[in-house]
XYZ file of C-alpha atoms in Angstrom:
423
model
C 10.667 -55.103 -6.774
C 8.928 -51.743 -6.422
C 6.618 -52.557 -9.487
C 5.917 -55.943 -8.073
C 4.914 -54.365 -4.861
C 2.567 -51.791 -6.503
C 0.878 -54.604 -8.386
C 0.466 -56.682 -5.204
C -1.174 -53.663 -3.441
C -3.417 -53.134 -6.460
C -4.751 -56.696 -6.644
C -5.208 -56.725 -2.897
C -7.196 -53.468 -2.991
C -9.449 -54.998 -5.763
C -9.910 -58.178 -3.822
C -10.998 -56.108 -0.807
C -13.640 -54.279 -2.999
C -14.899 -57.423 -4.534
C -18.151 -58.678 -3.067
C -20.514 -61.521 -3.896
C -23.605 -60.123 -5.751
C -26.955 -60.886 -4.165
C -25.478 -62.184 -1.059
C -26.551 -61.649 2.677
C -23.521 -61.539 5.075
C -25.467 -60.896 8.284
C -27.610 -63.695 9.676
C -30.027 -61.194 11.255
C -31.070 -59.821 7.873
C -33.948 -61.364 5.975
C -36.580 -60.613 3.299
C -34.277 -58.418 1.130
C -36.104 -57.128 -2.029
C -35.143 -54.594 -4.644
C -37.553 -53.851 -7.487
C -38.847 -50.848 -9.528
C -40.812 -48.313 -7.654
C -44.427 -49.661 -7.196
C -43.909 -52.904 -9.215
C -43.215 -55.852 -6.991
C -42.806 -58.190 -9.875
C -40.078 -56.281 -11.668
C -36.298 -56.633 -12.064
C -34.296 -53.611 -10.881
C -33.366 -51.733 -14.192
C -33.365 -48.050 -14.467
C -32.394 -45.661 -17.241
C -29.547 -43.272 -16.848
C -30.706 -39.799 -16.008
C -34.295 -40.969 -16.589
C -35.845 -40.404 -13.337
C -36.563 -44.040 -12.534
C -36.501 -45.230 -8.962
C -36.166 -48.542 -7.073
C -37.633 -49.686 -3.861
C -35.421 -51.441 -1.246
C -36.875 -53.368 1.619
C -35.157 -55.580 4.243
C -35.809 -56.729 7.874
C -33.418 -56.814 10.814
C -34.002 -59.477 13.369
C -31.285 -58.081 15.687
C -33.629 -55.563 17.445
C -33.246 -51.861 17.953
C -32.817 -49.097 15.541
C -29.491 -49.121 13.668
C -27.611 -46.726 11.477
C -27.775 -48.283 7.986
C -26.191 -46.791 4.944
C -26.130 -47.765 1.364
C -23.676 -46.983 -1.487
C -22.981 -48.242 -5.088
C -20.256 -50.277 -6.560
C -19.842 -49.996 -10.369
C -18.979 -53.450 -11.875
C -18.128 -54.843 -15.240
C -20.310 -57.095 -17.297
C -19.000 -60.104 -15.423
C -19.479 -58.426 -12.017
C -15.948 -57.885 -11.303
C -15.430 -54.417 -9.728
C -14.448 -51.654 -12.179
C -11.252 -49.805 -11.914
C -13.033 -46.417 -11.464
C -13.242 -44.661 -8.147
C -16.595 -44.068 -6.661
C -16.588 -40.286 -7.450
C -16.195 -41.205 -11.211
C -19.707 -42.855 -11.161
C -21.625 -41.352 -8.268
C -22.788 -37.822 -8.148
C -23.220 -36.371 -4.713
C -22.672 -38.206 -1.448
C -20.795 -41.521 -1.617
C -23.104 -43.150 0.961
C -26.742 -42.478 2.044
C -28.359 -43.198 5.430
C -31.530 -45.252 5.443
C -33.999 -43.140 7.433
C -37.345 -44.986 6.966
C -37.880 -47.891 9.380
C -40.633 -49.341 11.504
C -41.205 -52.052 14.086
C -43.030 -55.231 13.110
C -46.495 -55.445 14.602
C -49.424 -58.054 14.872
C -47.008 -60.872 14.435
C -44.936 -63.111 16.728
C -41.655 -62.502 15.055
C -39.936 -59.292 16.110
C -38.039 -57.366 13.434
C -37.419 -53.807 12.334
C -38.384 -53.223 8.805
C -36.279 -50.792 6.658
C -36.928 -49.283 3.339
C -35.533 -46.788 1.071
C -36.189 -45.233 -2.496
C -33.136 -45.474 -4.524
C -31.341 -43.640 -5.989
C -31.582 -40.589 -3.759
C -31.282 -37.189 -5.326
C -28.182 -36.579 -3.166
C -26.530 -39.764 -4.398
C -26.998 -40.746 -8.036
C -25.252 -43.056 -10.464
C -23.846 -41.130 -13.454
C -22.563 -43.905 -15.636
C -24.411 -46.810 -17.160
C -23.428 -50.398 -16.161
C -23.851 -53.103 -13.564
C -24.068 -51.932 -10.144
C -24.007 -53.607 -6.701
C -26.130 -51.860 -4.062
C -24.181 -52.337 -0.830
C -25.845 -51.863 2.617
C -23.625 -51.590 5.678
C -23.642 -50.487 9.319
C -22.611 -47.188 10.783
C -21.364 -45.911 7.472
C -18.437 -48.410 7.869
C -17.965 -50.412 4.652
C -16.245 -53.222 6.441
C -19.522 -53.896 8.201
C -21.368 -55.113 5.195
C -24.922 -56.520 5.577
C -25.854 -57.467 2.004
C -25.480 -56.769 -1.740
C -28.158 -56.607 -4.455
C -27.588 -56.296 -8.225
C -29.263 -53.551 -10.306
C -28.630 -52.272 -13.770
C -28.350 -48.731 -15.161
C -29.025 -48.524 -18.953
C -28.085 -45.826 -21.328
C -29.584 -46.790 -24.733
C -27.023 -46.080 -27.482
C -27.611 -49.043 -29.815
C -30.532 -50.667 -31.457
C -31.075 -54.261 -30.134
C -33.351 -56.787 -31.981
C -33.947 -60.117 -30.505
C -36.130 -63.107 -31.289
C -36.684 -66.732 -30.122
C -35.608 -69.537 -32.461
C -34.968 -73.227 -32.219
C -31.442 -74.377 -31.511
C -29.176 -75.363 -34.338
C -28.391 -78.624 -32.622
C -31.246 -80.923 -33.535
C -30.687 -82.792 -30.344
C -31.782 -79.762 -28.395
C -34.929 -78.764 -30.278
C -37.190 -80.415 -27.737
C -35.459 -79.299 -24.615
C -33.869 -75.943 -25.289
C -34.593 -72.397 -26.463
C -32.204 -70.061 -28.469
C -32.150 -66.269 -28.423
C -31.047 -64.529 -31.692
C -29.608 -61.085 -31.236
C -28.813 -58.447 -33.837
C -27.126 -55.083 -32.689
C -26.862 -51.960 -34.897
C -24.495 -49.126 -34.007
C -25.902 -46.810 -36.725
C -26.524 -43.366 -35.542
C -24.910 -44.260 -32.136
C -22.335 -42.011 -30.528
C -19.783 -44.751 -29.955
C -16.657 -45.717 -31.865
C -16.384 -49.566 -32.176
C -12.744 -50.208 -33.000
C -13.047 -53.956 -32.831
C -16.050 -56.436 -32.649
C -14.613 -57.431 -29.188
C -15.410 -53.863 -27.963
C -18.973 -55.189 -27.639
C -20.060 -57.912 -25.268
C -23.486 -59.660 -25.324
C -25.091 -61.072 -22.058
C -28.403 -63.044 -22.210
C -30.226 -64.010 -19.071
C -32.974 -66.516 -18.678
C -35.545 -65.255 -16.141
C -32.816 -62.825 -14.949
C -30.673 -65.696 -13.417
C -27.164 -64.594 -13.428
C -25.517 -67.839 -12.575
C -26.561 -69.315 -15.937
C -26.010 -66.120 -17.945
C -24.722 -66.553 -21.530
C -21.657 -64.168 -21.993
C -20.587 -63.831 -25.622
C -17.392 -61.842 -26.499
C -17.536 -61.998 -30.317
C -20.420 -61.688 -32.677
C -21.058 -64.583 -35.217
C -21.366 -62.114 -38.064
C -20.352 -58.423 -38.226
C -20.289 -56.019 -41.140
C -20.095 -52.210 -40.759
C -22.358 -51.173 -37.958
C -24.206 -54.550 -37.787
C -23.349 -57.291 -35.269
C -25.336 -60.605 -35.277
C -25.156 -63.151 -32.545
C -26.526 -66.279 -34.191
C -25.242 -69.657 -32.748
C -25.978 -71.981 -29.918
C -23.883 -69.850 -27.445
C -27.249 -68.195 -26.466
C -29.126 -71.596 -26.079
C -30.653 -72.303 -22.728
C -32.261 -75.542 -21.335
C -35.865 -74.586 -21.080
C -36.953 -76.215 -17.812
C -40.705 -76.156 -17.090
C -43.055 -73.934 -15.249
C -41.993 -73.174 -11.689
C -43.533 -74.841 -8.675
C -45.251 -72.534 -6.163
C -46.230 -72.244 -2.611
C -48.712 -69.509 -1.424
C -47.673 -68.303 2.071
C -49.783 -65.042 1.982
C -51.673 -66.385 4.888
C -50.559 -68.176 8.124
C -54.097 -68.590 9.317
C -55.532 -70.467 6.304
C -53.763 -73.254 4.388
C -53.320 -72.736 0.555
C -53.585 -75.613 -1.859
C -49.836 -76.388 -1.698
C -49.602 -76.452 2.048
C -49.964 -79.613 4.056
C -50.078 -78.188 7.596
C -49.370 -75.178 9.701
C -48.047 -75.443 13.272
C -48.304 -72.047 15.188
C -46.998 -72.311 18.758
C -47.053 -68.488 19.376
C -43.256 -68.698 19.493
C -42.709 -69.830 15.949
C -44.778 -70.972 12.984
C -43.791 -74.003 10.914
C -45.313 -74.563 7.498
C -45.087 -77.999 5.774
C -45.426 -77.842 2.013
C -46.838 -80.833 0.374
C -44.259 -83.380 -0.803
C -42.925 -82.691 -4.345
C -42.056 -85.485 -6.821
C -39.897 -85.627 -9.910
C -41.670 -84.021 -13.006
C -39.403 -84.830 -15.888
C -41.635 -87.842 -17.038
C -44.869 -85.841 -16.597
C -46.750 -84.249 -19.500
C -45.921 -80.594 -19.852
C -48.820 -78.291 -18.839
C -48.643 -74.592 -19.077
C -49.777 -72.346 -16.243
C -48.859 -68.735 -15.329
C -46.038 -68.396 -12.836
C -43.625 -65.773 -11.727
C -40.561 -67.209 -13.453
C -38.734 -68.015 -10.257
C -39.209 -64.816 -8.222
C -41.177 -64.263 -5.016
C -43.250 -61.370 -3.726
C -43.797 -60.198 -0.200
C -47.633 -60.138 0.182
C -50.242 -60.656 2.979
C -53.746 -61.704 2.506
C -54.644 -61.601 6.159
C -55.564 -57.960 5.701
C -52.201 -56.538 6.974
C -49.411 -54.385 5.579
C -47.081 -56.889 3.813
C -43.888 -55.184 4.842
C -43.991 -54.764 8.619
C -47.123 -56.869 9.546
C -46.155 -60.172 7.884
C -45.091 -63.255 9.869
C -41.927 -65.186 9.303
C -42.210 -69.074 9.233
C -39.871 -72.019 9.046
C -41.071 -73.501 5.746
C -40.235 -77.196 5.280
C -39.855 -78.658 1.832
C -39.780 -82.282 0.793
C -38.670 -83.786 -2.478
C -39.469 -87.494 -3.149
C -36.950 -89.075 -5.700
C -37.927 -92.116 -7.802
C -38.059 -95.313 -5.852
C -37.160 -93.178 -2.762
C -33.449 -93.500 -3.724
C -30.975 -90.682 -3.632
C -29.585 -89.575 -7.042
C -26.175 -91.094 -7.443
C -23.377 -88.542 -7.591
C -25.685 -85.440 -7.423
C -26.729 -83.057 -4.918
C -30.245 -81.551 -4.909
C -30.910 -77.817 -4.231
C -33.860 -75.562 -3.865
C -33.719 -73.026 -6.522
C -35.233 -69.683 -7.141
C -35.030 -66.142 -5.825
C -35.969 -67.457 -2.358
C -32.416 -68.859 -2.317
C -30.784 -66.109 -4.298
C -30.265 -68.777 -7.068
C -27.397 -70.094 -4.945
C -26.207 -73.514 -4.604
C -24.993 -73.515 -1.034
C -25.536 -75.082 2.420
C -28.611 -73.053 2.914
C -30.353 -74.341 -0.236
C -29.057 -77.812 -0.271
C -31.619 -80.545 0.295
C -30.436 -83.294 2.770
C -31.457 -86.829 1.831
C -33.242 -88.602 4.725
C -32.297 -92.328 4.425
C -35.077 -93.486 6.809
C -37.961 -91.782 4.819
C -36.238 -91.950 1.261
C -36.812 -88.211 0.659
C -34.856 -85.034 0.326
C -35.661 -82.387 2.981
C -34.817 -78.751 3.454
C -36.099 -75.777 5.488
C -36.112 -71.957 4.840
C -36.956 -69.036 7.005
C -39.449 -67.109 4.850
C -41.702 -64.102 5.103
C -45.383 -64.169 4.108
C -45.594 -63.979 0.422
C -46.094 -65.886 -2.834
C -43.119 -67.995 -3.832
C -41.861 -69.734 -7.051
C -39.170 -72.520 -6.710
C -37.639 -75.440 -8.535
C -35.444 -78.247 -7.708
C -32.146 -78.572 -9.496
C -29.334 -80.994 -9.459
C -25.602 -80.439 -9.410
C -22.766 -83.022 -9.918
C -21.344 -83.539 -6.528
C -17.756 -83.307 -7.900
C -18.300 -80.260 -10.162
C -18.576 -77.037 -8.168
C -18.435 -74.721 -11.106
C -20.941 -71.780 -10.731
C -23.891 -72.050 -12.838
C -23.421 -75.811 -13.619
C -27.014 -76.742 -12.481
C -29.595 -78.754 -14.219
C -33.371 -79.119 -14.302
C -33.148 -82.218 -16.388
C -33.442 -84.879 -13.681
C -35.905 -83.060 -11.237
C -38.084 -80.905 -13.492
C -37.399 -81.857 -17.103
C -36.758 -79.585 -20.010
C -39.458 -78.669 -22.560
C -38.819 -76.176 -25.222
C -42.661 -74.895 -25.012
C -41.860 -73.568 -21.446
C -42.751 -69.963 -20.942
C -39.464 -68.164 -19.986
C -38.415 -64.412 -20.008
C -35.136 -63.444 -21.564
C -33.199 -60.313 -21.058
C -30.539 -59.072 -23.606
C -27.814 -56.721 -22.464
C -25.260 -55.171 -24.627
C -21.967 -53.773 -23.049
C -19.296 -51.573 -24.643
C -15.820 -50.830 -23.573
C -13.915 -48.285 -25.583
C -10.274 -48.554 -26.160
C -8.428 -47.649 -22.921
C -11.603 -47.400 -20.876
C -11.694 -48.769 -17.300
C -15.220 -50.011 -17.097
C -18.005 -51.561 -19.169
C -20.919 -49.392 -20.165
C -24.484 -50.858 -20.571
C -25.560 -49.428 -23.865
C -28.302 -51.786 -24.999
C -31.249 -53.546 -23.410
C -34.129 -55.731 -24.636
C -36.594 -58.169 -23.260
C -38.565 -60.950 -24.944
C -40.655 -63.991 -24.014
C -40.404 -67.553 -25.302
C -44.057 -67.793 -25.671
C -43.630 -67.088 -29.438
C -42.331 -70.650 -29.755
C -45.577 -72.251 -28.728
């Protein structure tokens, strides 16, 4: 009975610590961005003890100056919380106050912009792995505002990756495969079993569709090869875009702008299904968005927020039977939820959706999800965008290691490559 009670308390504590990654818990918080210092297009990856830094930006619509703090949560490869205590992976203070903030100006929308450079020298991660950046109010972890993922890498193995066609011939025109080889020669790790290593491959840094492989296809000595269709991805096609860097002038994808001085409404030109269209390559941001301002103002505290209205026109103006349609991209945190779901308007025969967005440049796509299948990551570009194996995509390869008896996964290998070699 005593052991059962101890297990119950342990699992209750772990459940309390678990948080959804890349999720906003407070409706007053908008425009959350985390990227490498000085590079607005980058994914937040830093080297352990390498001196790299990240920039955090977010806006609070609630008014007034608040005492916001941030801390880190070390997670395993699948983003479950590790069993380590925070002092095992944080050197210095366990939380840090955000001290840089400024009122918005020259815009109708009132907000307080907060920013921080992470990690602070007084609070630094000392282990490699997956981390959740957690921002909360008044140094009270129960008042959580939002979470953002970032990675800390300690390169201990050699990683080689290349783009190849899928083994399944039925997928050669629609999918892309990442072949990975890992060498532990000269590394300072002791791999007792091939399952001590875990491989994760991301397409365009989208975690809901990540390929997680627990066993290599081939291994001999210090060589591990991952060479099957487990790391094959539907290729999609180049992302759609809307340029919201100005609310004074309409860009090519904007149909109209209505500014009532109380709020700004931006109507994006209606989008149609693209799967039957000829594939055309153009440069995109592979699903991310940037906070930018072409009206000559500072993008972080002098940018306007708008209600941006999206319209998707299905074939014959009929709803897709048995499927839900979602706006997809970093602008929706790659989530399929009520905020990103497109609502079908029976009278107009179109799907409609509205997002509250800050001035910037946005990539997005439409994805379909089986209405009866709510499994995370089960989305498809096939019906709305089409899949073309010549599509330009970025891929990130992550290698994790857990020693026998260890309580957390280490991130010991990192590589990036682009599918453009398949063209």
